[in-house]
Coordinates of C-alpha atoms in Angstrom, one line a residue:
X1098 CA -15.2 -13.0 0.9
X1099 CA -12.0 -11.0 1.6
X1100 CA -8.9 -12.0 -0.3
X1101 CA -5.7 -12.1 1.8
X1102 CA -2.5 -10.7 0.2
X1103 CA 0.9 -9.5 1.4
X1104 CA 2.4 -6.1 1.6
X1105 CA 6.2 -6.6 2.0
X1106 CA 8.4 -4.6 4.3
X1107 CA 9.9 -1.4 2.9
X1108 CA 13.6 -1.9 3.7
X1109 CA 14.0 -4.3 6.6
X1110 CA 15.7 -7.2 4.7
X1111 CA 19.5 -7.3 4.5
X1112 CA 19.3 -8.7 1.0
X1113 CA 17.0 -8.7 -2.0
X1114 CA 16.6 -12.4 -1.9
X1115 CA 14.7 -12.0 1.4
X1116 CA 11.9 -10.4 -0.5
X1117 CA 11.9 -13.3 -2.9
X1118 CA 11.8 -15.7 0.1
X1119 CA 8.8 -13.8 1.5
X1120 CA 7.0 -13.9 -1.8
X1121 CA 7.6 -17.6 -2.4
X1122 CA 6.5 -18.5 1.1
X1123 CA 3.4 -16.4 0.6
X1124 CA 2.7 -18.3 -2.6
X1125 CA 3.1 -21.6 -0.9
X1126 CA 0.6 -20.8 2.0
X1127 CA -2.1 -19.3 -0.2
X1128 CA -1.8 -15.5 -0.5
X1129 CA -3.2 -14.3 -3.8
X1130 CA -1.0 -11.3 -4.3
X1131 CA 2.2 -9.7 -3.1
X1132 CA 2.7 -5.9 -3.0
X1133 CA 6.0 -4.1 -2.6
X1134 CA 6.2 -0.5 -1.4
X1135 CA 8.8 2.0 -2.6
X1136 CA 10.1 4.8 -0.4
X1137 CA 13.7 4.9 0.7
X1138 CA 14.7 1.3 0.4
X1139 CA 15.4 -0.8 -2.7
X1140 CA 13.6 0.3 -5.8
X1141 CA 10.4 -1.7 -6.4
X1142 CA 10.9 -2.6 -10.1
X1143 CA 14.2 -4.4 -9.6
X1144 CA 12.9 -6.4 -6.7
X1145 CA 9.5 -7.2 -8.4
X1146 CA 11.4 -8.5 -11.4
X1147 CA 13.1 -11.1 -9.2
X1148 CA 9.8 -12.0 -7.6
X1149 CA 8.2 -12.4 -11.0
X1150 CA 10.9 -14.8 -12.2
X1151 CA 10.9 -16.8 -9.0
X1152 CA 7.2 -17.4 -8.5
X1153 CA 4.6 -18.9 -10.8
X1154 CA 1.1 -18.2 -9.5
X1155 CA 1.0 -15.4 -7.0
X1156 CA 0.0 -11.9 -8.3
X1157 CA 2.4 -9.1 -7.7
X1158 CA 2.9 -5.4 -8.1
X1159 CA 4.1 -2.1 -6.6
X1160 CA 2.1 -0.4 -3.9
X1161 CA 2.8 2.3 -4.5
X1162 CA 4.9 4.0 -7.2
X1163 CA 4.7 7.8 -6.6
X1164 CA 3.6 9.9 -9.5
X1165 CA 6.5 12.3 -9.3
X1166 CA 9.8 10.4 -9.5
X1167 CA 9.0 8.5 -12.8
X1168 CA 7.2 9.6 -15.9
X1169 CA 3.9 7.9 -16.7
X1170 CA 5.3 6.8 -20.1
X1171 CA 8.1 5.0 -18.3
X1172 CA 5.7 3.4 -15.9
X1173 CA 3.7 2.2 -18.8
X1174 CA 6.8 0.6 -20.4
X1175 CA 7.7 -0.9 -17.0
X1176 CA 4.2 -2.4 -16.6
X1177 CA 4.3 -3.9 -20.1
X1178 CA 7.7 -5.5 -19.3
X1179 CA 6.6 -6.9 -15.9
X1180 CA 3.4 -8.2 -17.4
X1181 CA 5.3 -10.1 -20.0
X1182 CA 7.8 -11.5 -17.5
X1183 CA 5.0 -12.7 -15.2
X1184 CA 2.6 -14.1 -17.8
X1185 CA -0.1 -11.6 -16.8
X1186 CA 0.1 -11.5 -13.0
X1187 CA 0.8 -7.7 -12.6
X1188 CA -1.3 -5.0 -10.9
X1189 CA 0.2 -1.5 -10.5
X1190 CA -0.8 0.9 -7.7
X1191 CA 0.3 4.6 -7.9
X1192 CA -0.2 7.6 -5.7
X1193 CA 1.2 11.0 -4.9
X1194 CA 2.9 10.1 -1.6
X1195 CA 3.4 13.3 0.5
X1196 CA 5.2 16.6 0.4
X1197 CA 8.0 15.6 2.7
X1198 CA 8.9 12.6 0.5
X1199 CA 8.5 14.3 -2.9
X1200 CA 10.1 17.6 -2.1
X1201 CA 12.6 16.4 0.5
X1202 CA 13.8 13.2 -1.1
X1203 CA 13.1 13.7 -4.8
X1204 CA 13.5 17.4 -5.2
X1205 CA 10.2 17.8 -7.0
X1206 CA 7.4 20.3 -6.3
X1207 CA 4.4 18.6 -4.7
X1208 CA 2.0 20.4 -7.0
X1209 CA -1.6 19.4 -7.7
X1210 CA -1.2 15.8 -6.5
X1211 CA -4.8 14.6 -7.3
X1212 CA -4.8 16.0 -10.8
X1213 CA -1.3 14.6 -11.4
X1214 CA -2.5 11.1 -10.2
X1215 CA -5.5 11.1 -12.5
X1216 CA -3.5 12.1 -15.6
X1217 CA -0.7 9.7 -14.7
X1218 CA -3.2 6.8 -14.8
X1219 CA -4.6 8.1 -18.1
X1220 CA -1.1 8.1 -19.7
X1221 CA -0.1 4.7 -18.3
X1222 CA -3.3 3.1 -19.7
X1223 CA -2.7 4.8 -23.1
X1224 CA 0.8 3.4 -23.3
X1225 CA -0.4 -0.1 -22.4
X1226 CA -3.0 0.1 -25.1
X1227 CA -0.2 -0.2 -27.7
X1228 CA -1.6 2.8 -29.6
X1229 CA 0.2 6.1 -30.4
X1230 CA -0.1 8.3 -27.3
X1231 CA -1.2 11.8 -27.9
X1232 CA -2.2 13.3 -24.6
X1233 CA -2.9 16.9 -23.7
X1234 CA -3.5 17.3 -20.0
X1235 CA -3.0 20.1 -17.4
X1236 CA 0.1 18.3 -16.1
X1237 CA 1.3 16.0 -18.8
X1238 CA 1.5 16.6 -22.5
X1239 CA 2.8 13.8 -24.8
X1240 CA 2.9 13.3 -28.5
X1241 CA 3.8 10.4 -30.7
X1242 CA 5.0 7.9 -28.0
X1243 CA 4.3 4.2 -28.8
X1244 CA 5.5 0.9 -27.4
X1245 CA 8.0 -0.8 -29.7
X1246 CA 6.8 -4.1 -28.5
X1247 CA 3.5 -5.9 -28.4
X1248 CA 1.2 -4.5 -25.7
X1249 CA 0.2 -6.9 -22.9
X1250 CA -2.5 -9.4 -23.8
X1251 CA -3.9 -9.3 -20.2
X1252 CA -5.0 -5.9 -19.0
X1253 CA -2.9 -4.4 -16.2
X1254 CA -5.1 -3.0 -13.5
X1255 CA -4.0 0.5 -12.5
X1256 CA -4.9 1.3 -8.9
X1257 CA -4.6 4.3 -6.7
X1258 CA -3.6 5.0 -3.1
X1259 CA -5.6 7.5 -1.1
X1260 CA -6.2 8.5 2.5
X1261 CA -8.4 11.6 2.3
X1262 CA -11.9 11.9 1.0
X1263 CA -11.0 13.5 -2.3
X1264 CA -8.2 11.1 -3.1
X1265 CA -10.4 8.1 -2.3
X1266 CA -13.2 9.6 -4.5
X1267 CA -10.7 9.9 -7.3
X1268 CA -9.8 6.2 -6.9
X1269 CA -13.4 5.2 -7.2
X1270 CA -13.9 7.4 -10.2
X1271 CA -10.8 6.6 -12.3
X1272 CA -8.8 3.7 -10.9
X1273 CA -9.2 -0.1 -10.9
X1274 CA -8.6 -0.2 -7.2
X1275 CA -8.2 1.8 -4.0
X1276 CA -5.2 1.2 -1.7
X1277 CA -5.7 2.2 2.0
X1278 CA -3.3 2.2 4.9
X1279 CA -3.4 3.3 8.6
X1280 CA -7.2 2.9 8.9
X1281 CA -9.4 1.8 11.7
X1282 CA -12.4 -0.4 10.8
X1283 CA -14.7 2.7 11.4
X1284 CA -12.4 5.0 9.4
X1285 CA -12.2 2.5 6.5
X1286 CA -16.0 2.3 6.3
X1287 CA -16.2 6.1 6.2
X1288 CA -13.8 6.3 3.3
X1289 CA -15.8 3.6 1.5
X1290 CA -18.6 6.1 1.2
X1291 CA -16.1 8.4 -0.7
X1292 CA -15.1 5.5 -2.9
X1293 CA -18.7 4.7 -3.7
X1294 CA -19.4 8.4 -4.5
X1295 CA -16.5 8.3 -7.0
X1296 CA -17.8 5.1 -8.5
X1297 CA -21.2 6.8 -9.0
X1298 CA -19.6 9.9 -10.5
X1299 CA -17.6 7.7 -12.9
X1300 CA -20.8 5.8 -13.9
X1301 CA -19.1 2.6 -12.9
X1302 CA -19.9 -0.5 -10.9
X1303 CA -18.6 -1.4 -7.5
X1304 CA -17.3 -4.6 -9.0
X1305 CA -15.0 -2.5 -11.1
X1306 CA -12.9 -1.3 -8.1
X1307 CA -11.0 -3.4 -5.6
X1308 CA -10.7 -2.0 -2.1
X1309 CA -7.4 -3.0 -0.5
X1310 CA -6.3 -2.3 3.0
X1311 CA -2.7 -2.7 4.1
X1312 CA -2.7 -3.7 7.8
X1313 CA 0.3 -3.9 10.0
X1314 CA 0.7 -7.3 11.6
X1315 CA 3.1 -9.0 14.0
X1316 CA 2.7 -12.6 15.2
X1317 CA 5.1 -13.9 17.9
X1318 CA 4.9 -16.4 20.7
X1319 CA 5.8 -13.4 22.9
X1320 CA 2.6 -11.4 22.4
X1321 CA 4.0 -8.4 24.2
X1322 CA 7.0 -8.2 21.8
X1323 CA 4.6 -8.3 18.8
X1324 CA 2.6 -5.5 20.3
X1325 CA 5.7 -3.4 20.9
X1326 CA 6.8 -3.8 17.3
X1327 CA 3.5 -2.5 16.1
X1328 CA 3.4 0.4 18.5
X1329 CA 6.8 1.5 17.4
X1330 CA 5.8 1.2 13.8
X1331 CA 2.7 3.3 14.2
X1332 CA 4.7 5.9 16.1
X1333 CA 7.2 6.2 13.3
X1334 CA 4.7 6.7 10.6
X1335 CA 2.5 9.1 12.6
X1336 CA 5.4 11.1 14.0
X1337 CA 8.1 11.1 11.3
X1338 CA 6.4 10.7 7.9
X1339 CA 4.9 14.0 7.2
X1340 CA 1.5 15.2 8.2
X1341 CA -0.9 13.1 6.2
X1342 CA -1.0 10.1 8.6
X1343 CA -1.8 12.5 11.5
X1344 CA -4.5 14.1 9.4
X1345 CA -6.0 10.8 8.6
X1346 CA -6.0 9.6 12.2
X1347 CA -7.6 12.9 13.2
X1348 CA -10.5 12.2 10.8
X1349 CA -10.8 8.8 12.4
X1350 CA -11.2 10.1 16.0
X1351 CA -7.5 10.0 17.1
X1352 CA -6.5 13.6 16.7
X1353 CA -5.3 14.1 20.2
X1354 CA -3.3 10.8 20.2
X1355 CA -1.8 11.7 16.8
X1356 CA -0.6 15.0 18.0
X1357 CA 0.8 13.5 21.2
X1358 CA 2.6 10.8 19.3
X1359 CA 4.2 13.4 17.0
X1360 CA 5.4 15.4 20.0
X1361 CA 6.8 12.3 21.7
X1362 CA 8.7 11.2 18.6
X1363 CA 10.1 14.7 18.2
X1364 CA 11.3 14.7 21.8
X1365 CA 12.7 11.1 21.6
X1366 CA 10.2 10.1 24.3
X1367 CA 9.8 6.6 23.0
X1368 CA 8.4 5.1 26.2
X1369 CA 5.7 7.8 26.1
X1370 CA 4.6 6.4 22.7
X1371 CA 3.8 3.1 24.2
X1372 CA 1.5 4.8 26.7
X1373 CA -0.3 6.8 24.0
X1374 CA -0.8 3.8 21.7
X1375 CA -2.8 1.9 24.2
X1376 CA -4.4 -1.5 23.7
X1377 CA -7.6 -0.1 22.3
X1378 CA -5.8 2.1 19.7
X1379 CA -3.5 -0.7 18.8
X1380 CA -6.4 -3.1 18.2
X1381 CA -8.0 -0.4 16.0
X1382 CA -4.9 -0.2 13.7
X1383 CA -3.0 -3.5 13.7
X1384 CA -2.9 -7.2 14.3
X1385 CA -0.5 -8.0 17.1
X1386 CA 0.0 -10.9 19.5
X1387 CA 0.4 -14.6 19.7
X1388 CA -0.8 -16.8 16.8
X1389 CA -4.1 -17.5 18.6
X1390 CA -4.6 -13.8 19.4
X1391 CA -3.7 -12.8 15.8
X1392 CA -6.2 -15.2 14.2
X1393 CA -9.0 -13.9 16.4
X1394 CA -8.1 -10.3 15.4
X1395 CA -7.8 -11.3 11.7
X1396 CA -11.4 -12.6 11.6
X1397 CA -12.6 -9.2 12.8
X1398 CA -10.9 -7.3 10.0
X1399 CA -11.9 -9.7 7.3
X1400 CA -15.5 -9.3 8.4
X1401 CA -15.6 -5.6 7.3
X1402 CA -18.2 -5.2 4.7
X1403 CA -16.8 -3.7 1.5
X1404 CA -13.2 -4.8 2.2
X1405 CA -12.2 -6.8 -0.9
X1406 CA -8.5 -7.4 0.0
X1407 CA -6.6 -7.4 3.2
X1408 CA -2.9 -7.0 2.7
X1409 CA -0.8 -8.2 5.6
X1410 CA 2.0 -5.7 6.3
X1411 CA 4.9 -5.8 8.7
X1412 CA 6.2 -3.3 11.3
X1413 CA 9.6 -1.6 11.2
X1414 CA 12.0 -3.5 13.4
X1415 CA 10.6 -6.9 12.6
X1416 CA 13.4 -9.4 12.1
X1417 CA 13.6 -11.6 9.0
X1418 CA 12.4 -14.6 11.1
X1419 CA 9.5 -12.6 12.6
X1420 CA 8.3 -11.6 9.1
X1421 CA 8.5 -15.3 8.0
X1422 CA 6.6 -16.3 11.1
X1423 CA 3.8 -13.8 10.5
X1424 CA 3.5 -14.7 6.8
X1425 CA 3.2 -18.4 7.7
X1426 CA 0.9 -17.9 10.7
X1427 CA -1.6 -15.8 8.8
X1428 CA -1.5 -17.6 5.5
X1429 CA -4.8 -18.7 4.1
X1430 CA -3.7 -22.3 3.8
X1431 CA -1.4 -22.3 6.9

């Protein structure tokens, strides 16, 4: 059975307390976990601290922290602190993000992202063990670091984001979970083969790795408005967030559409985007429509074999009330 979780908006809310409101509503209607991304909005750790102290049962964590802007030792310390604050409800997802974000926004060289991700997870786990960390990798070299507090009693799962075959294989081989986004059902199934190959290479069990898909969703009494929100969201990510979303869509059979979207966004042809992201493509990449339509679409996604966790996400441009409506409408106990 697929678990239903939340993947909160990046920067839409006007205030931090809106994130807390989303999380507490999610807890009340049965979501099992709440994820918070970190890109150009509020930092994830501060907001997650508020969520941890204002909720009691729902799991929480970042999805994802990039592996360039913080050291792995600091992330280990942060994870230990959040695990203590939440009485053991934390999961942490990390990933390399992309060149445009890392070099353009953080001023770091986007060098060897897969190796960096693997070593980053190694160091975070070593820190959380409470033992002295002596680590000699190709990217990171540490000596003598040790937590000056008790390590968490409950193990913190360290999960990894990935879109391409090698990054998904890495998640299967070394991480406690794989985080996927902007996937069609067919594309997700293809990458599951890479995940399972990694699991085999790591001599692990499929039960050791949670496969999580973040899926954009908009529920509104005006179904056309919901679909417009999701079309605009997909256009932004494909057209303005580097090349990796386009490359991923190309692998999933939407290469021409991805290139057309990028060109339309570059030329400010926003109406053209709505033509390119037709109903078939939208249904392949999002949940969008009236409550009745959305529930019908939700059942299709949750029936995907091998999908352990479906994280309901939200489009850019969704209002505070629209996010609340979608959370409530798709809640497991709603």
